[in-house]
Structures are given as C-alpha cells and as structure tokens.
Amino acid sequence: MNLGLQLRSIEGLQRCLNNQKEFIEKGFSASMSVALDLEVNKGNPEQIQELEESVLAYASMEREVVQLLQSVKHVQTQLRSHPQGDDDVPDMCGWMEAKLASLQQANSQDNLEQHEKVVEFREKIHGDMEAAGSAKEDPDADILLSQVEISLKCPLTQKILENPVQHRVCKHNYSKQAIIQYIKDRNRLNKAARCPFGGCGRNVAEKDLKANYALQGQIEKQRRRRV
C-alpha cells in the first residue's frame, strides 16, 4: 500500500471519530436541555442526578474519542516521515496503540469531574434550582426576562442565538453558523476577523470557539417559559 492510500485510510478513521464527537456534543446538549426542563417542572432530583451521570459518561466518551484522534494524528505524522519501500510495511496499529496507551496513563475520575461540560452542567442546574424560589416572587420578572432575551441575541444576526458558541478569551457568544461564516468571509478578503461585539475587537478564529451548552439550555428554558 502506497503512502497516499495509507493516509486516506487514516483520514477515513478520522472522519468517523469526528462524527462520533459530534454525536457526543449533541448528547451533552440534550442532557442539559432535559435537566433544565425537569428543574422548571419540579422534576425528581433523582432524575436530574441520572442526567448528571449521563453527562459524566459523555465526558468519558469524549475523552476517549479525543485521545483516539490524537493517536490518529500521531500515525499520520509517523507515516509521512517513514521510509517507503516494497518490503517495508509500517506498523500503523503498533504506533496507534502505543500513543493511545501513553495518553490513557493520565486518565482519572478527577479529570472527568473537572471536565468543562460537567462543571457547566452542575453550575447551571444547581444554580437555577437555588434561584427558582426568589424568581417566582419577583414583581419585575417580566422585565428581567426581556433583559435576558436581549442578552441572548447574536451580535451578527440580531436574533436569538442558535447553537451558541463562546469565545474562549473574551467570553462573548455568537450563533455558530453566523460566526463561522463571518470568519470565512473575512479570511477570503485576507482580513482579520474580530469579535463583532461593540468595543471588543479581539481577533476570533474557529479554534477560539467552544460550544456553550449552558447558554443553549438557558435559551431553551426561556422559550419554554414563553409557551
């Protein structure tokens, strides 16, 4: 098998793993949404605990997929630097197993407990449960709700955020599709893409963005309140 075929086979595995990662991200979002729905409707705390355990399970799966992706990237690097010859068959499985084993040595339950999505889930759900009582008695609740809705608007579309992503540094949020299209448009013009929030101006690239599952849950919660 020549180098091109070997790299294409690895790229196929890479695509499968990226698809799996997208599935896991949807699982995080769904768990947050269901937990918020239970909290709003006075769901059983045991049910919310089960969802928290599912978030931990998704965190474990994501860690495994990320480590597999890192191992695949390592194999790609090894292939490109490996001498090519008719009798010289590269040990791709060996390279991948060795890399994966070295990454897994650092795995621990504490790592999962500190996973950003697990922390977001706990802060959002338990924070909302603590604030639920006082919010019901607030005479300005409708005004506050309107203010929240304004803060949930994308600076690019001026509509409620869809699949919100957050800048890792400035912490501003945007609709995923809108900000990615904006970045691509600026790149085509050979110009820097900057945070569209007035007064910010920090550079923004796709690598600077992360999904904001807590905010997505808040948006869905506000929608349910309006029904």
mmCIF file of C-alpha atoms in Angstrom:
data_model
loop_
_atom_site.group_PDB
_atom_site.id
_atom_site.type_symbol
_atom_site.label_atom_id
_atom_site.label_comp_id
_atom_site.label_asym_id
_atom_site.label_seq_id
_atom_site.Cartn_x
_atom_site.Cartn_y
_atom_site.Cartn_z
ATOM 1 C CA MET A 1 0.000 0.000 0.000
ATOM 2 C CA ASN A 2 1.491 3.362 -1.032
ATOM 3 C CA LEU A 3 1.638 6.428 1.184
ATOM 4 C CA GLY A 4 -1.424 8.043 -0.415
ATOM 5 C CA LEU A 5 -3.632 5.021 0.232
ATOM 6 C CA GLN A 6 -2.348 4.690 3.774
ATOM 7 C CA LEU A 7 -3.096 8.332 4.543
ATOM 8 C CA ARG A 8 -6.573 8.077 3.014
ATOM 9 C CA SER A 9 -7.382 5.078 5.187
ATOM 10 C CA ILE A 10 -6.317 7.046 8.256
ATOM 11 C CA GLU A 11 -8.373 10.058 7.125
ATOM 12 C CA GLY A 12 -11.420 7.788 6.880
ATOM 13 C CA LEU A 13 -10.968 6.769 10.501
ATOM 14 C CA GLN A 14 -10.502 10.419 11.425
ATOM 15 C CA ARG A 15 -13.851 11.331 9.829
ATOM 16 C CA CYS A 16 -15.613 8.552 11.725
ATOM 17 C CA LEU A 17 -14.182 9.776 15.019
ATOM 18 C CA ASN A 18 -15.181 13.382 14.267
ATOM 19 C CA ASN A 19 -18.733 12.190 13.557
ATOM 20 C CA GLN A 20 -18.701 10.399 16.897
ATOM 21 C CA LYS A 21 -17.534 13.595 18.571
ATOM 22 C CA GLU A 22 -20.479 15.490 17.068
ATOM 23 C CA PHE A 23 -22.845 12.826 18.414
ATOM 24 C CA ILE A 24 -21.356 13.260 21.896
ATOM 25 C CA GLU A 25 -21.753 17.054 21.701
ATOM 26 C CA LYS A 26 -25.443 16.583 20.888
ATOM 27 C CA GLY A 27 -25.698 14.283 23.900
ATOM 28 C CA PHE A 28 -24.282 16.966 26.185
ATOM 29 C CA SER A 29 -26.785 19.496 24.838
ATOM 30 C CA ALA A 30 -29.722 17.106 25.168
ATOM 31 C CA SER A 31 -28.835 16.226 28.761
ATOM 32 C CA MET A 32 -28.672 19.905 29.684
ATOM 33 C CA SER A 33 -31.997 20.618 27.987
ATOM 34 C CA VAL A 34 -33.823 17.716 29.661
ATOM 35 C CA ALA A 35 -32.360 18.600 33.068
ATOM 36 C CA LEU A 36 -33.487 22.221 32.736
ATOM 37 C CA ASP A 37 -36.947 21.050 31.723
ATOM 38 C CA LEU A 38 -37.119 18.819 34.808
ATOM 39 C CA GLU A 39 -35.948 21.666 37.010
ATOM 40 C CA VAL A 40 -38.573 24.072 35.634
ATOM 41 C CA ASN A 41 -41.330 21.475 36.078
ATOM 42 C CA LYS A 42 -40.188 20.340 39.519
ATOM 43 C CA GLY A 43 -38.756 17.060 38.332
ATOM 44 C CA ASN A 44 -37.499 14.382 40.671
ATOM 45 C CA PRO A 45 -33.943 15.207 41.905
ATOM 46 C CA GLU A 46 -33.062 11.554 41.249
ATOM 47 C CA GLN A 47 -33.832 12.096 37.569
ATOM 48 C CA ILE A 48 -31.548 15.121 37.463
ATOM 49 C CA GLN A 49 -28.861 13.034 39.184
ATOM 50 C CA GLU A 50 -29.230 10.392 36.474
ATOM 51 C CA LEU A 51 -28.731 13.081 33.831
ATOM 52 C CA GLU A 52 -25.628 14.304 35.649
ATOM 53 C CA GLU A 53 -24.279 10.763 35.497
ATOM 54 C CA SER A 54 -25.030 10.677 31.770
ATOM 55 C CA VAL A 55 -23.032 13.904 31.340
ATOM 56 C CA LEU A 56 -20.110 12.231 33.106
ATOM 57 C CA ALA A 57 -20.485 9.265 30.753
ATOM 58 C CA TYR A 58 -20.444 11.598 27.728
ATOM 59 C CA ALA A 59 -17.337 13.279 29.152
ATOM 60 C CA SER A 60 -15.651 9.881 29.353
ATOM 61 C CA MET A 61 -16.635 9.075 25.765
ATOM 62 C CA GLU A 62 -15.391 12.448 24.552
ATOM 63 C CA ARG A 63 -12.059 11.915 26.298
ATOM 64 C CA GLU A 64 -11.704 8.551 24.576
ATOM 65 C CA VAL A 65 -12.550 9.983 21.148
ATOM 66 C CA VAL A 66 -10.176 12.935 21.581
ATOM 67 C CA GLN A 67 -7.356 10.582 22.561
ATOM 68 C CA LEU A 68 -8.100 8.387 19.550
ATOM 69 C CA LEU A 69 -7.974 11.458 17.314
ATOM 70 C CA GLN A 70 -4.628 12.436 18.821
ATOM 71 C CA SER A 71 -3.359 8.915 18.198
ATOM 72 C CA VAL A 72 -4.551 9.050 14.582
ATOM 73 C CA LYS A 73 -2.737 12.340 14.092
ATOM 74 C CA HIS A 74 0.399 10.730 15.515
ATOM 75 C CA VAL A 75 0.111 7.880 12.995
ATOM 76 C CA GLN A 76 -0.277 10.402 10.151
ATOM 77 C CA THR A 77 2.927 12.139 11.253
ATOM 78 C CA GLN A 78 4.774 8.833 11.517
ATOM 79 C CA LEU A 79 3.613 7.747 8.064
ATOM 80 C CA ARG A 80 4.843 10.929 6.419
ATOM 81 C CA SER A 81 8.303 10.510 7.928
ATOM 82 C CA HIS A 82 8.524 6.722 7.479
ATOM 83 C CA PRO A 83 10.743 5.406 4.630
ATOM 84 C CA GLN A 84 8.661 3.940 1.813
ATOM 85 C CA GLY A 85 9.677 0.588 0.336
ATOM 86 C CA ASP A 86 8.112 -2.513 -1.132
ATOM 87 C CA ASP A 87 9.125 -4.676 1.807
ATOM 88 C CA ASP A 88 8.839 -2.031 4.470
ATOM 89 C CA VAL A 89 5.306 -2.215 5.896
ATOM 90 C CA PRO A 90 4.697 0.456 8.560
ATOM 91 C CA ASP A 91 3.266 -0.758 11.854
ATOM 92 C CA MET A 92 0.341 1.679 11.982
ATOM 93 C CA CYS A 93 -1.558 -0.367 14.592
ATOM 94 C CA GLY A 94 1.510 -0.511 16.812
ATOM 95 C CA TRP A 95 2.084 3.237 16.545
ATOM 96 C CA MET A 96 -1.539 3.966 17.399
ATOM 97 C CA GLU A 97 -1.717 1.541 20.321
ATOM 98 C CA ALA A 98 1.489 2.917 21.831
ATOM 99 C CA LYS A 99 0.356 6.529 21.528
ATOM 100 C CA LEU A 100 -3.095 5.759 22.925
ATOM 101 C CA ALA A 101 -1.614 3.870 25.880
ATOM 102 C CA SER A 102 0.638 6.830 26.733
ATOM 103 C CA LEU A 103 -2.326 9.233 26.643
ATOM 104 C CA GLN A 104 -4.534 6.973 28.750
ATOM 105 C CA GLN A 105 -1.955 6.849 31.549
ATOM 106 C CA ALA A 106 -3.120 10.300 32.658
ATOM 107 C CA ASN A 107 -6.824 9.330 32.767
ATOM 108 C CA SER A 108 -8.577 9.619 36.114
ATOM 109 C CA GLN A 109 -12.048 10.193 37.555
ATOM 110 C CA ASP A 110 -10.878 13.587 38.813
ATOM 111 C CA ASN A 111 -10.209 14.619 35.215
ATOM 112 C CA LEU A 112 -13.830 13.832 34.350
ATOM 113 C CA GLU A 113 -15.159 15.710 37.378
ATOM 114 C CA GLN A 114 -13.281 18.813 36.175
ATOM 115 C CA HIS A 115 -14.407 18.421 32.544
ATOM 116 C CA GLU A 116 -15.705 21.820 31.403
ATOM 117 C CA LYS A 117 -19.094 20.447 30.345
ATOM 118 C CA VAL A 118 -19.586 18.594 33.636
ATOM 119 C CA VAL A 119 -18.742 21.790 35.543
ATOM 120 C CA GLU A 120 -21.102 23.829 33.325
ATOM 121 C CA PHE A 121 -23.909 21.324 33.871
ATOM 122 C CA ARG A 122 -23.574 21.404 37.649
ATOM 123 C CA GLU A 123 -23.240 25.169 37.873
ATOM 124 C CA LYS A 124 -26.212 25.790 35.605
ATOM 125 C CA ILE A 125 -28.616 23.210 37.019
ATOM 126 C CA HIS A 126 -27.855 23.689 40.702
ATOM 127 C CA GLY A 127 -27.609 27.456 40.295
ATOM 128 C CA ASP A 128 -31.043 27.617 38.669
ATOM 129 C CA MET A 129 -32.562 25.411 41.364
ATOM 130 C CA GLU A 130 -31.285 27.759 44.090
ATOM 131 C CA ALA A 131 -32.633 30.832 42.304
ATOM 132 C CA ALA A 132 -36.016 29.352 41.353
ATOM 133 C CA GLY A 133 -37.872 30.348 44.530
ATOM 134 C CA SER A 134 -36.917 34.025 44.556
ATOM 135 C CA ALA A 135 -37.597 34.447 40.853
ATOM 136 C CA LYS A 136 -41.244 33.421 41.255
ATOM 137 C CA GLU A 137 -41.896 36.210 43.775
ATOM 138 C CA ASP A 138 -40.077 38.917 41.795
ATOM 139 C CA PRO A 139 -42.586 41.571 40.585
ATOM 140 C CA ASP A 140 -40.133 42.627 37.877
ATOM 141 C CA ALA A 141 -39.782 39.098 36.491
ATOM 142 C CA ASP A 142 -41.162 40.030 33.051
ATOM 143 C CA ILE A 143 -38.751 42.971 32.769
ATOM 144 C CA LEU A 144 -35.834 40.768 33.779
ATOM 145 C CA LEU A 145 -36.955 38.144 31.273
ATOM 146 C CA SER A 146 -36.906 40.739 28.495
ATOM 147 C CA GLN A 147 -33.407 41.813 29.531
ATOM 148 C CA VAL A 148 -32.258 38.204 29.436
ATOM 149 C CA GLU A 149 -33.688 37.777 25.953
ATOM 150 C CA ILE A 150 -31.754 40.823 24.756
ATOM 151 C CA SER A 151 -28.530 39.313 26.137
ATOM 152 C CA LEU A 152 -29.290 36.097 24.248
ATOM 153 C CA LYS A 153 -29.187 37.808 20.851
ATOM 154 C CA CYS A 154 -26.387 37.141 18.396
ATOM 155 C CA PRO A 155 -24.440 40.319 17.525
ATOM 156 C CA LEU A 156 -24.322 39.231 13.883
ATOM 157 C CA THR A 157 -27.907 38.144 13.214
ATOM 158 C CA GLN A 158 -29.622 40.239 15.914
ATOM 159 C CA LYS A 159 -31.755 37.174 16.580
ATOM 160 C CA ILE A 160 -31.831 34.720 19.485
ATOM 161 C CA LEU A 161 -28.648 32.660 19.461
ATOM 162 C CA GLU A 162 -28.720 29.350 17.612
ATOM 163 C CA ASN A 163 -26.214 26.663 18.625
ATOM 164 C CA PRO A 164 -24.328 29.262 20.691
ATOM 165 C CA VAL A 165 -20.551 29.205 20.788
ATOM 166 C CA GLN A 166 -18.356 31.255 23.088
ATOM 167 C CA HIS A 167 -15.014 32.949 22.510
ATOM 168 C CA ARG A 168 -12.522 31.277 24.831
ATOM 169 C CA VAL A 169 -10.888 34.588 25.756
ATOM 170 C CA CYS A 170 -13.370 37.479 25.624
ATOM 171 C CA LYS A 171 -16.296 35.162 26.549
ATOM 172 C CA HIS A 172 -18.721 36.719 24.046
ATOM 173 C CA ASN A 173 -21.295 34.410 22.470
ATOM 174 C CA TYR A 174 -22.421 34.053 18.873
ATOM 175 C CA SER A 175 -24.655 31.847 16.740
ATOM 176 C CA LYS A 176 -22.344 29.108 15.476
ATOM 177 C CA GLN A 177 -23.215 29.256 11.787
ATOM 178 C CA ALA A 178 -23.166 33.070 11.711
ATOM 179 C CA ILE A 179 -19.750 33.491 13.350
ATOM 180 C CA ILE A 180 -18.121 30.759 11.257
ATOM 181 C CA GLN A 181 -19.471 32.312 8.052
ATOM 182 C CA TYR A 182 -18.230 35.721 9.225
ATOM 183 C CA ILE A 183 -14.743 34.308 9.876
ATOM 184 C CA LYS A 184 -14.668 32.658 6.432
ATOM 185 C CA ASP A 185 -15.799 35.865 4.715
ATOM 186 C CA ARG A 186 -13.062 37.872 6.429
ATOM 187 C CA ASN A 187 -10.452 35.242 5.569
ATOM 188 C CA ARG A 188 -11.438 35.364 1.889
ATOM 189 C CA LEU A 189 -10.746 39.108 1.967
ATOM 190 C CA ASN A 190 -7.395 38.447 3.696
ATOM 191 C CA LYS A 191 -8.615 40.488 6.653
ATOM 192 C CA ALA A 192 -8.617 39.643 10.340
ATOM 193 C CA ALA A 193 -11.929 38.548 11.846
ATOM 194 C CA ARG A 194 -12.634 40.431 15.055
ATOM 195 C CA CYS A 195 -15.227 39.895 17.757
ATOM 196 C CA PRO A 196 -18.377 41.649 16.476
ATOM 197 C CA PHE A 197 -19.377 42.902 19.920
ATOM 198 C CA GLY A 198 -19.021 46.664 20.066
ATOM 199 C CA GLY A 199 -15.894 47.773 21.887
ATOM 200 C CA CYS A 200 -14.281 44.329 21.936
ATOM 201 C CA GLY A 201 -12.314 43.924 18.714
ATOM 202 C CA ARG A 202 -10.436 40.807 19.818
ATOM 203 C CA ASN A 203 -9.331 38.546 16.979
ATOM 204 C CA VAL A 204 -11.536 35.490 16.520
ATOM 205 C CA ALA A 205 -10.837 32.229 14.671
ATOM 206 C CA GLU A 206 -12.690 28.914 14.656
ATOM 207 C CA LYS A 207 -10.142 27.479 17.084
ATOM 208 C CA ASP A 208 -11.117 30.194 19.590
ATOM 209 C CA LEU A 209 -14.721 28.974 19.784
ATOM 210 C CA LYS A 210 -16.277 26.427 22.088
ATOM 211 C CA ALA A 211 -19.876 25.254 22.375
ATOM 212 C CA ASN A 212 -21.790 26.962 25.173
ATOM 213 C CA TYR A 213 -24.126 24.210 26.356
ATOM 214 C CA ALA A 214 -25.194 26.082 29.479
ATOM 215 C CA LEU A 215 -26.348 29.038 27.387
ATOM 216 C CA GLN A 216 -28.142 26.722 24.952
ATOM 217 C CA GLY A 217 -30.034 25.290 27.899
ATOM 218 C CA GLN A 218 -30.934 28.779 29.109
ATOM 219 C CA ILE A 219 -32.268 29.710 25.665
ATOM 220 C CA GLU A 220 -34.456 26.611 25.555
ATOM 221 C CA LYS A 221 -35.642 27.343 29.069
ATOM 222 C CA GLN A 222 -36.694 30.899 28.117
ATOM 223 C CA ARG A 223 -38.563 29.522 25.110
ATOM 224 C CA ARG A 224 -40.482 27.100 27.290
ATOM 225 C CA ARG A 225 -41.446 29.915 29.655
ATOM 226 C CA ARG A 226 -42.941 31.855 26.745
ATOM 227 C CA VAL A 227 -45.120 28.931 25.635
#
